[in-house]
XYZ file of N, CA and C in Angstrom:
744
model
N 24.529 47.978 -1.146
C 23.903 46.780 -0.559
C 22.788 47.187 0.398
N 21.621 46.593 0.256
C 20.497 46.916 1.131
C 20.791 46.484 2.549
N 20.374 47.333 3.481
C 20.542 46.950 4.878
C 19.511 45.890 5.251
N 19.843 45.103 6.261
C 18.946 44.029 6.697
C 17.661 44.604 7.267
N 16.553 43.979 6.937
C 15.253 44.435 7.415
C 15.132 44.238 8.915
N 14.352 45.085 9.530
C 14.086 44.950 10.957
C 13.085 43.824 11.180
N 13.011 43.286 12.405
C 12.017 42.235 12.683
C 10.596 42.660 12.341
N 10.276 43.944 12.586
C 8.934 44.430 12.279
C 8.685 44.426 10.768
N 9.693 44.823 9.994
C 9.558 44.834 8.541
C 9.415 43.419 7.994
N 10.148 42.482 8.578
C 10.055 41.093 8.138
C 8.666 40.539 8.411
N 8.139 40.809 9.614
C 6.806 40.315 9.959
C 5.745 40.908 9.026
N 5.875 42.190 8.700
C 4.923 42.830 7.791
C 5.018 42.237 6.395
N 6.246 41.936 5.953
C 6.435 41.335 4.629
C 5.833 39.942 4.569
N 6.069 39.145 5.602
C 5.536 37.784 5.625
C 4.015 37.788 5.649
N 3.437 38.763 6.354
C 1.973 38.833 6.439
C 1.352 39.213 5.101
N 2.067 40.043 4.325
C 1.527 40.510 3.048
C 1.960 39.663 1.869
N 2.983 38.841 2.044
C 3.549 38.081 0.928
C 2.644 36.908 0.602
N 2.141 36.880 -0.616
C 1.218 35.814 -1.031
C 1.918 34.863 -1.977
N 2.416 33.792 -1.430
C 3.020 32.748 -2.256
C 2.035 31.590 -2.318
N 1.519 31.334 -3.516
C 0.559 30.246 -3.640
C -0.845 30.700 -3.260
N -1.670 29.742 -2.924
C -3.089 29.980 -2.646
C -3.429 29.307 -1.331
N -4.500 29.790 -0.683
C -4.902 29.199 0.596
C -5.205 27.707 0.471
N -5.639 27.296 -0.724
C -5.931 25.877 -0.945
C -4.685 25.085 -1.335
N -3.548 25.767 -1.418
C -2.305 25.107 -1.827
C -1.998 23.828 -1.066
N -2.111 23.827 0.276
C -1.810 22.602 1.017
C -2.738 21.438 0.689
N -3.900 21.745 0.074
C -4.881 20.701 -0.204
C -5.028 20.393 -1.697
N -4.190 21.003 -2.527
C -4.349 20.792 -3.966
C -4.131 19.329 -4.339
N -3.227 18.654 -3.620
C -3.016 17.225 -3.883
C -4.302 16.449 -3.624
N -4.979 16.761 -2.520
C -6.208 16.046 -2.171
C -7.316 16.347 -3.176
N -7.407 17.620 -3.602
C -8.455 18.020 -4.540
C -8.273 17.314 -5.881
N -7.045 17.356 -6.408
C -6.790 16.740 -7.714
C -6.865 15.220 -7.618
N -6.255 14.660 -6.582
C -6.242 13.205 -6.401
C -7.653 12.663 -6.237
N -8.425 13.269 -5.328
C -9.790 12.805 -5.104
C -10.705 13.114 -6.275
N -10.589 14.334 -6.830
C -11.453 14.724 -7.933
C -11.236 13.897 -9.179
N -9.969 13.714 -9.563
C -9.674 12.929 -10.767
C -10.125 11.482 -10.602
N -9.851 10.907 -9.455
C -10.261 9.520 -9.226
C -11.773 9.409 -9.195
N -12.435 10.409 -8.614
C -13.899 10.379 -8.569
C -14.509 10.440 -9.957
N -13.996 11.343 -10.796
C -14.523 11.472 -12.161
C -14.286 10.191 -12.952
N -13.045 9.703 -12.911
C -12.674 8.564 -13.749
C -13.379 7.287 -13.308
N -13.381 7.006 -12.011
C -13.976 5.741 -11.559
C -15.492 5.738 -11.726
N -16.139 6.882 -11.482
C -17.588 6.919 -11.646
C -17.958 6.844 -13.122
N -17.213 7.571 -13.971
C -17.493 7.474 -15.396
C -17.171 6.068 -15.909
N -16.193 5.417 -15.283
C -15.876 4.047 -15.685
C -17.081 3.138 -15.464
N -17.798 3.353 -14.358
C -19.019 2.578 -14.103
C -20.048 2.867 -15.184
N -20.234 4.156 -15.488
C -21.207 4.545 -16.509
C -20.826 3.966 -17.870
N -19.559 4.191 -18.273
C -19.111 3.748 -19.596
C -19.093 2.234 -19.702
N -18.665 1.584 -18.640
C -18.610 0.125 -18.677
C -19.974 -0.505 -18.790
N -20.936 0.020 -18.042
C -22.287 -0.545 -18.096
C -22.988 -0.194 -19.406
N -22.746 1.006 -19.931
C -23.302 1.365 -21.240
C -22.676 0.494 -22.320
N -21.366 0.307 -22.247
C -20.692 -0.550 -23.221
C -21.198 -1.975 -23.177
N -21.608 -2.434 -21.993
C -22.141 -3.783 -21.847
C -23.655 -3.834 -22.054
N -24.245 -2.692 -22.433
C -25.691 -2.608 -22.722
C -26.546 -2.977 -21.524
N -26.150 -2.517 -20.331
C -26.952 -2.763 -19.138
C -27.975 -1.648 -18.950
N -29.058 -1.932 -18.223
C -30.093 -0.918 -18.005
C -29.568 0.278 -17.203
N -30.276 1.398 -17.323
C -29.855 2.620 -16.647
C -29.896 2.491 -15.124
N -30.841 1.698 -14.605
C -30.924 1.580 -13.155
C -29.677 0.904 -12.590
N -29.035 0.070 -13.390
C -27.778 -0.549 -12.950
C -26.691 0.520 -12.842
N -26.679 1.444 -13.799
C -25.724 2.547 -13.762
C -25.907 3.367 -12.497
N -27.159 3.662 -12.160
C -27.432 4.488 -10.977
C -27.014 3.768 -9.698
N -27.393 2.490 -9.594
C -27.067 1.728 -8.384
C -25.557 1.577 -8.219
N -24.914 1.107 -9.274
C -23.466 0.909 -9.191
C -22.718 2.234 -9.049
N -23.229 3.255 -9.745
C -22.566 4.559 -9.688
C -22.613 5.167 -8.305
N -23.786 5.153 -7.670
C -23.906 5.719 -6.330
C -23.137 4.893 -5.304
N -23.207 3.572 -5.446
C -22.453 2.717 -4.523
C -20.958 3.004 -4.629
N -20.482 3.128 -5.874
C -19.067 3.431 -6.093
C -18.715 4.815 -5.558
N -19.596 5.776 -5.782
C -19.320 7.157 -5.402
C -19.038 7.281 -3.912
N -19.901 6.712 -3.102
C -19.751 6.899 -1.658
C -18.777 5.891 -1.037
N -18.815 4.647 -1.509
C -17.906 3.648 -0.944
C -16.458 3.945 -1.317
N -16.222 4.222 -2.601
C -14.855 4.496 -3.040
C -14.387 5.847 -2.508
N -15.309 6.820 -2.439
C -14.948 8.114 -1.877
C -14.538 7.993 -0.423
N -15.280 7.196 0.340
C -14.929 6.967 1.746
C -13.589 6.260 1.847
N -13.382 5.285 0.968
C -12.113 4.560 0.962
C -10.943 5.492 0.647
N -11.141 6.386 -0.332
C -10.091 7.343 -0.690
C -9.798 8.283 0.476
N -10.847 8.782 1.109
C -10.657 9.706 2.226
C -9.956 9.063 3.397
N -10.407 7.867 3.774
C -9.764 7.188 4.895
C -8.351 6.743 4.543
N -8.141 6.393 3.262
C -6.798 6.020 2.833
C -5.836 7.186 2.952
N -6.304 8.374 2.557
C -5.478 9.574 2.694
C -5.192 9.873 4.158
N -6.218 9.746 4.994
C -6.044 9.987 6.432
C -5.026 9.028 7.037
N -5.193 7.739 6.764
C -4.307 6.743 7.356
C -2.875 6.876 6.844
N -2.741 7.228 5.565
C -1.403 7.396 4.993
C -0.665 8.544 5.672
N -1.335 9.686 5.788
C -0.692 10.843 6.417
C -0.498 10.632 7.916
N -1.448 9.914 8.544
C -1.290 9.618 9.979
C -0.071 8.741 10.193
N 0.168 7.799 9.280
C 1.345 6.937 9.380
C 2.627 7.750 9.232
N 2.613 8.712 8.292
C 3.782 9.569 8.113
C 4.035 10.418 9.351
N 2.949 10.931 9.937
C 3.089 11.742 11.145
C 3.621 10.907 12.300
N 3.116 9.683 12.447
C 3.616 8.791 13.498
C 5.099 8.474 13.291
N 5.480 8.258 12.032
C 6.884 7.985 11.742
C 7.754 9.195 12.058
N 7.260 10.381 11.694
C 8.007 11.607 11.996
C 8.249 11.722 13.502
N 7.212 11.510 14.288
C 7.342 11.649 15.739
C 8.267 10.575 16.331
N 8.198 9.362 15.766
C 9.080 8.304 16.261
C 10.543 8.629 15.963
N 10.811 9.072 14.725
C 12.183 9.408 14.360
C 12.703 10.605 15.153
N 11.836 11.560 15.399
C 12.256 12.730 16.189
C 12.608 12.313 17.618
N 11.813 11.367 18.175
C 12.123 10.859 19.533
C 13.471 10.139 19.526
N 13.750 9.360 18.487
C 15.031 8.669 18.396
C 16.178 9.661 18.295
N 16.009 10.716 17.494
C 17.050 11.732 17.370
C 17.262 12.457 18.696
N 16.167 12.706 19.412
C 16.274 13.360 20.715
C 17.094 12.507 21.696
N 16.829 11.201 21.696
C 17.588 10.299 22.565
C 19.068 10.273 22.186
N 19.345 10.317 20.868
C 20.733 10.301 20.416
C 21.460 11.581 20.808
N 20.762 12.715 20.766
C 21.364 13.977 21.202
C 21.703 13.909 22.686
N 20.811 13.296 23.466
C 21.047 13.180 24.907
C 22.217 12.251 25.236
N 22.345 11.162 24.487
C 23.332 10.148 24.829
C 24.619 10.223 24.008
N 24.572 10.829 22.831
C 25.779 10.939 22.005
C 25.807 12.290 21.305
N 25.853 13.372 22.085
C 25.782 14.704 21.477
C 26.937 15.000 20.520
N 28.118 14.416 20.784
C 29.267 14.669 19.920
C 29.040 14.171 18.502
N 28.456 12.988 18.380
C 28.172 12.424 17.055
C 27.116 13.249 16.339
N 26.080 13.611 17.068
C 25.000 14.391 16.459
C 25.485 15.777 16.049
N 26.387 16.362 16.866
C 26.952 17.657 16.503
C 27.806 17.521 15.234
N 28.524 16.401 15.146
C 29.325 16.146 13.954
C 28.461 15.988 12.711
N 27.263 15.410 12.869
C 26.353 15.278 11.736
C 25.877 16.645 11.253
N 25.583 17.550 12.201
C 25.191 18.904 11.818
C 26.302 19.559 11.006
N 27.525 19.421 11.479
C 28.668 19.984 10.755
C 28.761 19.376 9.344
N 28.545 18.069 9.248
C 28.630 17.372 7.964
C 27.577 17.892 6.985
N 26.354 18.081 7.491
C 25.281 18.539 6.619
C 25.601 19.901 6.001
N 26.112 20.819 6.814
C 26.365 22.169 6.313
C 27.679 22.273 5.552
N 28.599 21.370 5.816
C 29.805 21.299 4.986
C 29.430 20.946 3.549
N 28.468 20.030 3.406
C 28.024 19.630 2.077
C 27.346 20.779 1.334
N 26.871 21.780 2.080
C 26.246 22.938 1.457
C 27.267 24.030 1.125
N 28.558 23.757 1.426
C 29.611 24.691 1.042
C 30.149 25.562 2.147
N 29.624 25.438 3.367
C 30.137 26.250 4.475
C 31.416 25.632 5.032
N 32.304 26.492 5.521
C 33.533 26.015 6.138
C 34.122 27.115 7.003
N 35.130 26.753 7.784
C 35.804 27.735 8.630
C 34.929 28.271 9.744
N 35.169 29.543 10.099
C 34.451 30.164 11.210
C 32.939 30.252 10.984
N 32.460 30.605 9.763
C 30.999 30.615 9.565
C 30.366 29.257 9.873
N 31.045 28.180 9.501
C 30.527 26.843 9.779
C 30.531 26.574 11.276
N 31.626 26.929 11.953
C 31.707 26.725 13.404
C 30.608 27.489 14.127
N 30.405 28.744 13.713
C 29.382 29.567 14.365
C 27.985 28.992 14.148
N 27.737 28.494 12.932
C 26.418 27.937 12.631
C 26.165 26.667 13.434
N 27.165 25.800 13.509
C 27.018 24.557 14.291
C 26.745 24.880 15.748
N 27.489 25.844 16.285
C 27.301 26.246 17.680
C 25.906 26.809 17.897
N 25.446 27.626 16.942
C 24.121 28.246 17.066
C 23.015 27.211 16.998
N 23.098 26.307 16.018
C 22.049 25.295 15.853
C 21.978 24.370 17.061
N 23.126 23.931 17.544
C 23.142 22.946 18.635
C 22.960 23.576 20.012
N 22.806 24.899 20.055
C 22.579 25.558 21.348
C 21.118 25.446 21.783
N 20.245 25.084 20.852
C 18.827 24.925 21.160
C 18.388 23.554 20.680
N 17.919 22.703 21.586
C 17.637 21.324 21.232
C 16.521 21.204 20.197
N 15.477 22.028 20.308
C 14.376 21.935 19.349
C 14.832 22.329 17.947
N 15.648 23.395 17.873
C 16.209 23.780 16.581
C 17.107 22.682 16.039
N 17.912 22.109 16.923
C 18.807 21.007 16.566
C 17.998 19.848 15.975
N 16.898 19.500 16.643
C 16.059 18.403 16.170
C 15.404 18.741 14.834
N 14.951 19.979 14.681
C 14.340 20.392 13.406
C 15.318 20.215 12.254
N 16.562 20.643 12.477
C 17.580 20.539 11.431
C 17.913 19.080 11.149
N 18.024 18.270 12.186
C 18.326 16.850 11.998
C 17.225 16.160 11.196
N 15.972 16.450 11.533
C 14.861 15.815 10.832
C 14.818 16.234 9.367
N 15.102 17.510 9.121
C 15.051 18.013 7.751
C 16.226 17.504 6.926
N 17.423 17.565 7.473
C 18.622 17.228 6.707
C 18.881 15.728 6.620
N 18.628 15.008 7.703
C 18.921 13.572 7.703
C 17.760 12.738 7.171
N 16.551 13.106 7.563
C 15.382 12.298 7.184
C 14.505 12.970 6.126
N 14.830 14.218 5.781
C 14.065 14.971 4.770
C 12.583 15.026 5.131
N 12.324 15.305 6.411
C 10.957 15.351 6.901
C 10.744 16.607 7.735
N 9.555 17.181 7.613
C 9.116 18.240 8.520
C 7.704 17.900 8.975
N 7.348 18.372 10.140
C 6.007 18.067 10.651
C 4.938 18.697 9.778
N 5.265 19.830 9.141
C 4.298 20.519 8.303
C 3.921 19.699 7.071
N 4.815 18.791 6.645
C 4.529 17.988 5.459
C 3.284 17.134 5.635
N 3.036 16.686 6.833
C 1.891 15.816 7.090
C 0.618 16.622 7.324
N 0.775 17.899 7.731
C -0.394 18.735 7.969
C -1.343 18.085 8.967
N -2.629 18.189 8.678
C -3.658 17.547 9.492
C -4.218 16.366 8.712
N -3.911 15.145 9.105
C -4.429 13.977 8.374
C -5.939 13.987 8.229
N -6.651 14.427 9.258
C -8.116 14.427 9.203
C -8.618 15.408 8.153
N -8.060 16.625 8.128
C -8.500 17.615 7.138
C -8.197 17.149 5.719
N -7.028 16.554 5.518
C -6.676 16.060 4.190
C -7.612 14.927 3.762
N -7.950 14.052 4.724
C -8.874 12.956 4.415
C -10.251 13.469 4.021
N -10.746 14.451 4.763
C -12.055 15.023 4.457
C -12.035 15.713 3.092
N -10.952 16.453 2.805
C -10.862 17.153 1.520
C -10.848 16.160 0.363
N -10.150 15.043 0.528
C -10.113 14.019 -0.516
C -11.510 13.442 -0.748
N -12.216 13.126 0.335
C -13.562 12.561 0.233
C -14.527 13.549 -0.434
N -14.489 14.803 -0.001
C -15.400 15.816 -0.559
C -15.115 16.024 -2.042
N -13.841 16.134 -2.409
C -13.479 16.333 -3.812
C -13.914 15.143 -4.655
N -13.723 13.939 -4.143
C -14.136 12.726 -4.856
C -15.646 12.748 -5.114
N -16.419 13.057 -4.085
C -17.879 13.005 -4.223
C -18.408 14.113 -5.126
N -17.853 15.319 -5.016
C -18.340 16.432 -5.844
C -18.049 16.177 -7.317
N -16.788 15.917 -7.638
C -16.431 15.706 -9.038
C -16.944 14.357 -9.545
N -16.944 13.356 -8.674
C -17.377 12.032 -9.094
C -18.861 11.928 -9.372
N -19.646 12.854 -8.838
C -21.093 12.811 -9.068
C -21.474 13.304 -10.465
N -20.569 14.036 -11.111
C -20.897 14.656 -12.407
C -21.327 13.637 -13.473
N -20.602 12.520 -13.687
C -21.030 11.576 -14.730
C -22.391 10.941 -14.469
N -22.849 10.976 -13.221
C -24.133 10.361 -12.887
C -25.314 11.308 -13.064
N -25.050 12.598 -13.120
C -26.146 13.572 -13.136
C -27.149 13.342 -14.264
N -26.733 13.025 -15.485
C -27.730 12.799 -16.548
C -28.677 11.642 -16.253
N -28.246 10.704 -15.416
C -29.081 9.537 -15.097
C -29.956 9.782 -13.868
N -29.626 10.819 -13.113
C -30.382 11.120 -11.904
C -31.473 12.156 -12.158
N -31.349 12.902 -13.263
C -32.329 13.934 -13.584
C -33.025 13.607 -14.902
N -34.052 14.362 -15.192
C -34.935 14.023 -16.315
C -34.377 14.322 -17.687
N -33.324 13.680 -18.073
C -32.761 13.833 -19.416
C -33.231 12.653 -20.261
N -33.662 12.904 -21.489
C -34.116 11.808 -22.359
C -33.092 10.683 -22.436
N -33.604 9.467 -22.501
C -32.735 8.283 -22.410
C -31.623 8.276 -23.455
N -31.938 8.633 -24.690
C -30.940 8.578 -25.759
C -29.836 9.619 -25.595
N -30.091 10.624 -24.788
C -29.111 11.704 -24.623
C -28.253 11.544 -23.371
N -28.591 10.587 -22.530
C -27.922 10.490 -21.229
C -26.422 10.229 -21.342
N -26.047 9.235 -22.140
C -24.621 8.925 -22.226
C -23.830 10.037 -22.913
N -24.327 10.610 -24.036
C -23.601 11.745 -24.626
C -23.451 12.919 -23.656
N -24.518 13.187 -22.875
C -24.428 14.265 -21.887
C -23.434 13.900 -20.788
N -23.415 12.620 -20.405
C -22.455 12.168 -19.392
C -21.024 12.361 -19.885
N -20.782 12.075 -21.155
C -19.452 12.277 -21.739
C -19.076 13.759 -21.694
N -20.013 14.607 -22.124
C -19.740 16.039 -22.140
C -19.532 16.616 -20.756
N -20.365 16.201 -19.809
C -20.236 16.723 -18.448
C -18.971 16.209 -17.779
N -18.589 14.975 -18.103
C -17.340 14.427 -17.559
C -16.145 15.202 -18.093
N -16.158 15.495 -19.381
C -15.085 16.289 -19.978
C -15.033 17.673 -19.337
N -16.200 18.272 -19.121
C -16.251 19.597 -18.492
C -15.703 19.547 -17.064
N -16.035 18.459 -16.338
C -15.547 18.324 -14.962
C -14.028 18.172 -14.931
N -13.484 17.399 -15.885
C -12.029 17.244 -15.961
C -11.349 18.574 -16.274
N -11.949 19.341 -17.201
C -11.390 20.653 -17.540
C -11.437 21.581 -16.325
N -12.566 21.580 -15.619
C -12.706 22.419 -14.430
C -11.680 22.025 -13.369
N -11.481 20.725 -13.183
C -10.495 20.262 -12.209
C -9.094 20.712 -12.611
N -8.787 20.601 -13.904
C -7.473 21.029 -14.375
C -7.265 22.521 -14.204
N -8.300 23.314 -14.505
C -8.198 24.765 -14.332
C -8.045 25.117 -12.850
N -8.773 24.412 -11.992
C -8.652 24.646 -10.548
C -7.236 24.368 -10.078
N -6.666 23.290 -10.579
C -5.284 22.970 -10.228
C -4.332 24.067 -10.677
N -4.499 24.533 -11.917
C -3.629 25.583 -12.439
C -3.803 26.885 -11.673
N -5.048 27.188 -11.272
C -5.321 28.417 -10.538
C -4.624 28.399 -9.186
N -4.692 27.270 -8.491
C -4.077 27.177 -7.169
C -2.557 27.167 -7.263
N -2.031 26.430 -8.243
C -0.572 26.323 -8.372
C 0.031 27.481 -9.168
N -0.829 28.341 -9.741
C -0.385 29.507 -10.511
C 0.461 29.117 -11.719
N 0.063 28.049 -12.366
C 0.703 27.680 -13.632
C -0.265 28.013 -14.763
N 0.146 27.774 -15.991
C -0.722 28.088 -17.119
C -2.023 27.289 -17.046
N -3.147 27.985 -17.245
C -4.454 27.336 -17.128
C -4.605 26.195 -18.119
N -4.145 26.390 -19.345
C -4.312 25.366 -20.381
C -3.520 24.118 -20.027
N -2.329 24.294 -19.488
C -1.480 23.141 -19.173
C -2.153 22.215 -18.170
N -2.684 22.776 -17.083
C -3.340 21.939 -16.079
C -4.534 21.211 -16.632
N -5.345 21.919 -17.439
C -6.542 21.300 -18.016
C -6.178 20.174 -18.969
N -5.177 20.408 -19.819
C -4.771 19.386 -20.791
C -4.254 18.136 -20.083
N -3.441 18.314 -19.052
C -2.888 17.157 -18.351
C -3.981 16.333 -17.679
N -4.894 17.003 -16.998
C -5.955 16.275 -16.285
C -6.899 15.602 -17.271
N -7.279 16.295 -18.343
C -8.175 15.713 -19.339
C -7.527 14.517 -20.026
N -6.247 14.612 -20.337
C -5.547 13.507 -21.005
C -5.539 12.259 -20.141
N -5.165 12.438 -18.881
C -5.113 11.288 -17.968
C -6.503 10.720 -17.719
N -7.474 11.597 -17.452
C -8.828 11.132 -17.166
C -9.491 10.470 -18.356
N -9.275 11.008 -19.547
C -9.889 10.437 -20.744
C -9.369 9.026 -21.016
N -8.109 8.805 -20.715
C -7.542 7.466 -20.911
C -8.275 6.418 -20.111
N -8.559 6.730 -18.847
C -9.296 5.780 -18.008
C -10.709 5.568 -18.499
N -11.354 6.633 -18.965
C -12.728 6.524 -19.461
C -12.804 5.653 -20.714
N -11.866 5.844 -21.625
C -11.850 5.049 -22.861
C -11.636 3.576 -22.562
N -10.727 3.298 -21.643
C -10.454 1.905 -21.262
C -11.716 1.256 -20.693
N -12.435 1.986 -19.823
C -13.644 1.436 -19.199
C -14.697 1.090 -20.239
N -14.928 2.004 -21.174
C -15.943 1.740 -22.204
C -15.512 0.572 -23.089
N -14.230 0.518 -23.437
C -13.736 -0.552 -24.300
C -13.893 -1.917 -23.632
N -13.624 -1.976 -22.328
C -13.768 -3.248 -21.603
C -15.231 -3.677 -21.562
N -16.127 -2.709 -21.298
C -17.559 -3.030 -21.270
C -18.043 -3.543 -22.613
N -17.616 -2.880 -23.684
C -18.025 -3.305 -25.022
C -17.457 -4.674 -25.360
N -16.219 -4.923 -24.945
C -15.584 -6.210 -25.222
C -16.299 -7.336 -24.481
N -16.673 -7.075 -23.237
C -17.386 -8.094 -22.467
C -18.743 -8.412 -23.112
N -19.383 -7.385 -23.593
C -20.683 -7.594 -24.224
C -20.526 -8.470 -25.487
N -19.472 -8.177 -26.255
C -19.256 -8.889 -27.521
C -18.759 -10.306 -27.298
N -17.793 -10.449 -26.385
C -17.132 -11.737 -26.209
C -17.861 -12.677 -25.264
N -18.455 -12.088 -24.232
C -19.056 -12.929 -23.203
C -20.575 -12.851 -23.211
N -21.077 -11.830 -23.881
C -22.541 -11.667 -23.904
C -23.069 -11.154 -22.616
N -22.302 -10.249 -21.952
C -22.751 -9.700 -20.674
C -23.811 -8.653 -20.942
N -25.060 -8.967 -20.653
C -26.156 -8.008 -20.789
C -27.311 -8.495 -19.951
N -28.046 -7.547 -19.416
C -29.197 -7.907 -18.584
C -30.471 -7.792 -19.409
């Protein structure tokens, strides 16, 4: 049996151990913002093309959607995580008050949590005594076991909001590029389709790279989901043109 590592060895191992990627905490924001940016912006392009509207309408609506919806996504992410962080702090304050006023009950809850994990007898008694000997540790365990929350889960709401906005704008701008640069009119929509597909593939590969899963799997999942939204948008635009005569 290997002997237990020294504190110095543990610190060296933790410093060198690479689990995941530096962007790991933000992969949700990158994929969430990027996929929504690609799909919603291409939806504007496909819907207006399907309805036979002029290109300037695509540019106006596309840019308006890009920045307004991107800002909405970013602030939505910020407010959502800020709400979770506020809830975490409120629940932690409530648990702290309960420890102060009813420590016996709270100590019994700690025992209950670890009993469910299979501990019993003296090891369980020692663990309960150790955990409840430090109030901050006690609170950490209560929050994790009773409420399934840690402060790290919320991270920095502002950073997550900014990452969502940036990802939305970068990936969401791709379907508009053929209309913003000098590409012949007849080629703009086909190029927009191709560039949108490429952006979805890139987003999927980025996701797989950060999460260290198979590259093809991430790309296929993102492309499948994104393509569904794009097809729906074009179909609705074409239907409106046919049924309602929506055209400028």
